[in-house]
């Protein structure tokens, strides 16, 4: 996939949006799940496939390492520094850590729909979480599958 935007940290969310639009445009709706992962992440495909087969009935869900009650970074020296103008609440809603995130196929059109009524946020994990919350999606935590350093 290629998009017409500058590839930088504050534009990462555009990659997710591009992926979702491609998924819809390519008529991939028979595919039950869509995995977005960073290129430096190892996915245990056997465990993942086993989990997905056991959860084929999942709908309207975002699956991954779910972050909850995360405070907004207000320190100007932080990579994730966010002003009150950019996000005015002290904590973010639940969101999926961006290194690996799985969407159910029915959630993707909902994310694109609520995007039109949702204020932009430059942190991709957080913005996807805001959209998922606005789409009233279910968050499924699979942190136990994650390899921790």
PDB file of C-alpha atoms in Angstrom, residues 13 16-17 20 36 62 94-96 101 103 107 111 121 123-134 137 139:
ATOM      1  CA  UNK A  13      -2.300   6.907  12.150  1.00  0.00           C
ATOM      2  CA  UNK A  16      -3.945   2.492   9.801  1.00  0.00           C
ATOM      3  CA  UNK A  17      -6.624   4.486   8.011  1.00  0.00           C
ATOM      4  CA  UNK A  20      -8.741   0.014   6.737  1.00  0.00           C
ATOM      5  CA  UNK A  36      -1.786  -4.792  11.939  1.00  0.00           C
ATOM      6  CA  UNK A  62     -10.228  -5.013  18.784  1.00  0.00           C
ATOM      7  CA  UNK A  94      -8.708   1.992  26.528  1.00  0.00           C
ATOM      8  CA  UNK A  95      -6.618   1.315  23.446  1.00  0.00           C
ATOM      9  CA  UNK A  96      -4.624  -1.488  21.872  1.00  0.00           C
ATOM     10  CA  UNK A 101      -3.506  -5.206  16.889  1.00  0.00           C
ATOM     11  CA  UNK A 103      -9.579  -6.009  14.177  1.00  0.00           C
ATOM     12  CA  UNK A 107     -15.383  -3.241  13.185  1.00  0.00           C
ATOM     13  CA  UNK A 111     -14.068   2.829  12.658  1.00  0.00           C
ATOM     14  CA  UNK A 121      -5.258  12.608  17.637  1.00  0.00           C
ATOM     15  CA  UNK A 123      -0.792   9.076  18.543  1.00  0.00           C
ATOM     16  CA  UNK A 124      -1.961   6.193  16.373  1.00  0.00           C
ATOM     17  CA  UNK A 125      -2.636   3.644  19.142  1.00  0.00           C
ATOM     18  CA  UNK A 126      -4.640   6.191  21.101  1.00  0.00           C
ATOM     19  CA  UNK A 127      -6.585   7.493  18.087  1.00  0.00           C
ATOM     20  CA  UNK A 128      -7.527   3.947  17.062  1.00  0.00           C
ATOM     21  CA  UNK A 129      -8.661   3.371  20.656  1.00  0.00           C
ATOM     22  CA  UNK A 130     -10.722   6.563  20.660  1.00  0.00           C
ATOM     23  CA  UNK A 131     -12.376   5.445  17.419  1.00  0.00           C
ATOM     24  CA  UNK A 132     -12.971   1.939  18.789  1.00  0.00           C
ATOM     25  CA  UNK A 133     -14.524   3.406  21.941  1.00  0.00           C
ATOM     26  CA  UNK A 134     -16.744   5.684  19.856  1.00  0.00           C
ATOM     27  CA  UNK A 137     -16.372  -1.943  20.288  1.00  0.00           C
ATOM     28  CA  UNK A 139     -11.578  -4.762  23.723  1.00  0.00           C
TER      29      UNK A 139
END
